[in-house]
C-alpha atoms as a printed R data frame, in Angstrom:
    type eleno elety resid chain resno      x       y       z
1   ATOM     1    CA   UNK     A     1 50.035 -60.895  22.160
2   ATOM     2    CA   UNK     A     2 48.888 -57.278  21.980
3   ATOM     3    CA   UNK     A     3 52.284 -55.924  22.992
4   ATOM     4    CA   UNK     A     4 50.822 -54.354  26.111
5   ATOM     5    CA   UNK     A     5 50.988 -55.003  29.828
6   ATOM     6    CA   UNK     A     6 48.430 -57.571  30.979
7   ATOM     7    CA   UNK     A     7 47.337 -55.167  33.719
8   ATOM     8    CA   UNK     A     8 45.437 -52.346  32.005
9   ATOM     9    CA   UNK     A     9 46.129 -49.921  34.857
10  ATOM    10    CA   UNK     A    10 49.872 -50.553  34.548
11  ATOM    11    CA   UNK     A    11 49.588 -50.073  30.777
12  ATOM    12    CA   UNK     A    12 47.801 -46.751  31.288
13  ATOM    13    CA   UNK     A    13 50.404 -45.511  33.776
14  ATOM    14    CA   UNK     A    14 53.227 -46.534  31.451
15  ATOM    15    CA   UNK     A    15 51.699 -44.803  28.442
16  ATOM    16    CA   UNK     A    16 50.986 -41.654  30.453
17  ATOM    17    CA   UNK     A    17 54.590 -41.588  31.692
18  ATOM    18    CA   UNK     A    18 56.069 -41.655  28.179
19  ATOM    19    CA   UNK     A    19 53.386 -39.681  26.357
20  ATOM    20    CA   UNK     A    20 55.138 -36.307  26.556
21  ATOM    21    CA   UNK     A    21 58.365 -37.738  25.127
22  ATOM    22    CA   UNK     A    22 56.451 -39.553  22.376
23  ATOM    23    CA   UNK     A    23 54.604 -36.348  21.476
24  ATOM    24    CA   UNK     A    24 57.875 -34.505  20.947
25  ATOM    25    CA   UNK     A    25 59.364 -37.344  18.910
26  ATOM    26    CA   UNK     A    26 56.292 -37.652  16.677
27  ATOM    27    CA   UNK     A    27 56.202 -33.914  16.035
28  ATOM    28    CA   UNK     A    28 59.890 -33.820  15.040
29  ATOM    29    CA   UNK     A    29 59.574 -36.945  12.880
30  ATOM    30    CA   UNK     A    30 56.544 -35.533  11.071
31  ATOM    31    CA   UNK     A    31 58.268 -32.207  10.424
32  ATOM    32    CA   UNK     A    32 61.332 -34.006   9.047
33  ATOM    33    CA   UNK     A    33 59.015 -36.097   6.865
34  ATOM    34    CA   UNK     A    34 57.325 -32.954   5.509
35  ATOM    35    CA   UNK     A    35 60.672 -31.421   4.630
36  ATOM    36    CA   UNK     A    36 61.889 -34.618   2.927
37  ATOM    37    CA   UNK     A    37 58.682 -35.099   0.928
38  ATOM    38    CA   UNK     A    38 58.845 -31.531  -0.339
39  ATOM    39    CA   UNK     A    39 62.603 -31.623  -1.008
40  ATOM    40    CA   UNK     A    40 62.211 -34.664  -3.240
41  ATOM    41    CA   UNK     A    41 60.000 -32.384  -5.324
42  ATOM    42    CA   UNK     A    42 63.222 -30.781  -6.548
43  ATOM    43    CA   UNK     A    43 64.052 -33.995  -8.406
44  ATOM    44    CA   UNK     A    44 60.567 -33.921  -9.933
45  ATOM    45    CA   UNK     A    45 61.203 -30.391 -11.160
46  ATOM    46    CA   UNK     A    46 64.565 -31.385 -12.627
47  ATOM    47    CA   UNK     A    47 63.007 -34.432 -14.330
48  ATOM    48    CA   UNK     A    48 59.730 -32.874 -15.523
49  ATOM    49    CA   UNK     A    49 60.445 -29.153 -15.808
50  ATOM    50    CA   UNK     A    50 57.879 -26.469 -15.056
51  ATOM    51    CA   UNK     A    51 54.700 -27.948 -16.491
52  ATOM    52    CA   UNK     A    52 51.350 -29.513 -15.629
53  ATOM    53    CA   UNK     A    53 52.846 -32.917 -14.846
54  ATOM    54    CA   UNK     A    54 55.211 -31.340 -12.326
55  ATOM    55    CA   UNK     A    55 52.316 -29.457 -10.708
56  ATOM    56    CA   UNK     A    56 50.217 -32.640 -10.475
57  ATOM    57    CA   UNK     A    57 53.102 -34.458  -8.796
58  ATOM    58    CA   UNK     A    58 53.662 -31.537  -6.424
59  ATOM    59    CA   UNK     A    59 49.942 -31.534  -5.561
60  ATOM    60    CA   UNK     A    60 50.329 -35.138  -4.371
61  ATOM    61    CA   UNK     A    61 53.447 -34.174  -2.423
62  ATOM    62    CA   UNK     A    62 51.726 -31.211  -0.777
63  ATOM    63    CA   UNK     A    63 48.750 -33.427   0.144
64  ATOM    64    CA   UNK     A    64 51.124 -35.967   1.732
65  ATOM    65    CA   UNK     A    65 52.923 -33.156   3.579
66  ATOM    66    CA   UNK     A    66 49.586 -31.856   4.898
67  ATOM    67    CA   UNK     A    67 48.762 -35.371   6.095
68  ATOM    68    CA   UNK     A    68 52.015 -35.410   8.018
69  ATOM    69    CA   UNK     A    69 51.309 -32.004   9.505
70  ATOM    70    CA   UNK     A    70 48.138 -33.288  11.183
71  ATOM    71    CA   UNK     A    71 49.995 -34.896  14.102
72  ATOM    72    CA   UNK     A    72 52.083 -31.736  14.508
73  ATOM    73    CA   UNK     A    73 48.927 -29.643  14.817
74  ATOM    74    CA   UNK     A    74 46.717 -32.030  16.787
75  ATOM    75    CA   UNK     A    75 49.236 -33.602  19.158
76  ATOM    76    CA   UNK     A    76 49.850 -31.145  21.951
77  ATOM    77    CA   UNK     A    77 51.019 -31.407  25.536
78  ATOM    78    CA   UNK     A    78 47.535 -31.870  26.951
79  ATOM    79    CA   UNK     A    79 46.506 -34.561  24.457
80  ATOM    80    CA   UNK     A    80 46.016 -37.934  26.089
81  ATOM    81    CA   UNK     A    81 47.612 -41.016  24.612
82  ATOM    82    CA   UNK     A    82 44.255 -42.363  23.391
83  ATOM    83    CA   UNK     A    83 43.667 -39.221  21.320
84  ATOM    84    CA   UNK     A    84 47.199 -39.503  19.957
85  ATOM    85    CA   UNK     A    85 46.495 -43.102  18.887
86  ATOM    86    CA   UNK     A    86 43.615 -41.925  16.703
87  ATOM    87    CA   UNK     A    87 45.503 -38.937  15.293
88  ATOM    88    CA   UNK     A    88 48.415 -41.185  14.311
89  ATOM    89    CA   UNK     A    89 46.068 -43.808  12.865
90  ATOM    90    CA   UNK     A    90 44.233 -41.195  10.803
91  ATOM    91    CA   UNK     A    91 47.461 -39.639   9.595
92  ATOM    92    CA   UNK     A    92 48.952 -42.955   8.501
93  ATOM    93    CA   UNK     A    93 45.755 -43.985   6.711
94  ATOM    94    CA   UNK     A    94 45.574 -40.583   4.985
95  ATOM    95    CA   UNK     A    95 49.240 -40.713   4.003
96  ATOM    96    CA   UNK     A    96 48.935 -44.221   2.553
97  ATOM    97    CA   UNK     A    97 45.670 -43.337   0.806
98  ATOM    98    CA   UNK     A    98 47.364 -40.379  -0.890
99  ATOM    99    CA   UNK     A    99 50.708 -42.088  -1.539
100 ATOM   100    CA   UNK     A   100 49.335 -45.155  -3.325
101 ATOM   101    CA   UNK     A   101 47.542 -43.253  -6.115
102 ATOM   102    CA   UNK     A   102 50.616 -41.022  -6.362
103 ATOM   103    CA   UNK     A   103 52.654 -44.161  -6.977
104 ATOM   104    CA   UNK     A   104 50.053 -45.347  -9.472
105 ATOM   105    CA   UNK     A   105 50.334 -42.028 -11.289
106 ATOM   106    CA   UNK     A   106 54.051 -42.689 -11.628
107 ATOM   107    CA   UNK     A   107 53.440 -46.310 -12.671
108 ATOM   108    CA   UNK     A   108 56.666 -46.595 -14.662
109 ATOM   109    CA   UNK     A   109 58.617 -46.773 -11.417
110 ATOM   110    CA   UNK     A   110 55.886 -48.271  -9.188
111 ATOM   111    CA   UNK     A   111 57.905 -51.373  -8.326
112 ATOM   112    CA   UNK     A   112 60.686 -49.094  -7.091
113 ATOM   113    CA   UNK     A   113 58.278 -48.085  -4.333
114 ATOM   114    CA   UNK     A   114 58.425 -51.607  -2.875
115 ATOM   115    CA   UNK     A   115 61.503 -50.828  -0.745
116 ATOM   116    CA   UNK     A   116 59.991 -47.647   0.769
117 ATOM   117    CA   UNK     A   117 56.737 -49.551   1.358
118 ATOM   118    CA   UNK     A   118 58.631 -52.229   3.295
119 ATOM   119    CA   UNK     A   119 60.475 -49.569   5.291
120 ATOM   120    CA   UNK     A   120 57.146 -47.901   6.068
121 ATOM   121    CA   UNK     A   121 55.718 -51.236   7.239
122 ATOM   122    CA   UNK     A   122 58.650 -51.714   9.611
123 ATOM   123    CA   UNK     A   123 58.232 -48.116  10.750
124 ATOM   124    CA   UNK     A   124 54.606 -48.804  11.641
125 ATOM   125    CA   UNK     A   125 55.697 -51.572  13.993
126 ATOM   126    CA   UNK     A   126 58.902 -50.124  15.389
127 ATOM   127    CA   UNK     A   127 58.539 -46.358  15.533
128 ATOM   128    CA   UNK     A   128 54.832 -45.536  15.608
129 ATOM   129    CA   UNK     A   129 54.150 -44.856  19.298
130 ATOM   130    CA   UNK     A   130 50.702 -46.373  19.413
131 ATOM   131    CA   UNK     A   131 48.974 -49.607  20.290
132 ATOM   132    CA   UNK     A   132 50.160 -52.729  18.488
133 ATOM   133    CA   UNK     A   133 46.701 -53.364  17.026
134 ATOM   134    CA   UNK     A   134 46.722 -49.925  15.384
135 ATOM   135    CA   UNK     A   135 50.192 -50.608  13.977
136 ATOM   136    CA   UNK     A   136 48.972 -53.908  12.513
137 ATOM   137    CA   UNK     A   137 45.982 -52.231  10.872
138 ATOM   138    CA   UNK     A   138 48.163 -49.449   9.398
139 ATOM   139    CA   UNK     A   139 50.799 -51.846   8.045
140 ATOM   140    CA   UNK     A   140 48.155 -54.233   6.683
141 ATOM   141    CA   UNK     A   141 46.346 -51.353   4.972
142 ATOM   142    CA   UNK     A   142 49.577 -50.367   3.242
143 ATOM   143    CA   UNK     A   143 50.330 -53.954   2.225
144 ATOM   144    CA   UNK     A   144 46.849 -54.582   0.880
145 ATOM   145    CA   UNK     A   145 46.763 -51.243  -0.898
146 ATOM   146    CA   UNK     A   146 50.133 -51.851  -2.494
147 ATOM   147    CA   UNK     A   147 49.036 -55.246  -3.805
148 ATOM   148    CA   UNK     A   148 45.749 -53.774  -5.038
149 ATOM   149    CA   UNK     A   149 47.647 -51.096  -6.964
150 ATOM   150    CA   UNK     A   150 49.868 -53.752  -8.533
151 ATOM   151    CA   UNK     A   151 46.787 -55.706  -9.585
152 ATOM   152    CA   UNK     A   152 45.265 -52.513 -11.009
153 ATOM   153    CA   UNK     A   153 48.406 -51.877 -13.051
154 ATOM   154    CA   UNK     A   154 48.184 -55.429 -14.367
155 ATOM   155    CA   UNK     A   155 51.754 -55.562 -15.631
156 ATOM   156    CA   UNK     A   156 53.087 -58.156 -13.203
157 ATOM   157    CA   UNK     A   157 53.278 -61.888 -13.774
158 ATOM   158    CA   UNK     A   158 51.645 -64.270 -11.322
159 ATOM   159    CA   UNK     A   159 55.042 -65.274  -9.946
160 ATOM   160    CA   UNK     A   160 56.016 -61.624  -9.374
161 ATOM   161    CA   UNK     A   161 52.717 -60.939  -7.620
162 ATOM   162    CA   UNK     A   162 53.148 -64.040  -5.470
163 ATOM   163    CA   UNK     A   163 56.699 -63.045  -4.527
164 ATOM   164    CA   UNK     A   164 55.718 -59.472  -3.666
165 ATOM   165    CA   UNK     A   165 52.658 -60.664  -1.736
166 ATOM   166    CA   UNK     A   166 54.751 -63.164   0.209
167 ATOM   167    CA   UNK     A   167 57.341 -60.463   0.972
168 ATOM   168    CA   UNK     A   168 54.658 -58.108   2.300
169 ATOM   169    CA   UNK     A   169 53.165 -60.888   4.417
170 ATOM   170    CA   UNK     A   170 56.580 -61.704   5.889
171 ATOM   171    CA   UNK     A   171 57.114 -58.023   6.700
172 ATOM   172    CA   UNK     A   172 53.862 -58.051   8.662
173 ATOM   173    CA   UNK     A   173 54.547 -61.240  10.578
């Protein structure tokens, strides 16, 4: 049920054989993510203009971009797959920890972040080249954090909260 080979030696050999390819893919994906996060800042500038609110939003974006740069810096050719697991775990936790308050700051459109949250949950399971257990923890952290932010906002009815909670549970199953 862990999504790994039953034989731990076979699992280790498999992971070592694909590690170099995974490293390259993670580095490219993170760099693309950095570019996209910062490019969306253009829409913030167009919406907010050059002011303190724009700079606060960009500070969140830069922090998220720095979180995504961690795997680029720390995942190198000599890094073993176990070290990569922890770098990816730390990066995802940091990114979610920064992104949720950013969403809270922009509470008017917080429910619009449900679709990207669901996509990110699927990404944790499908595209994060790490152990299944780490993917579950990352996706569950995002789901729980998202629900906690909705509770903190307090503007959702019980039926809306139940529906969103059920949707996040289904995404994690």
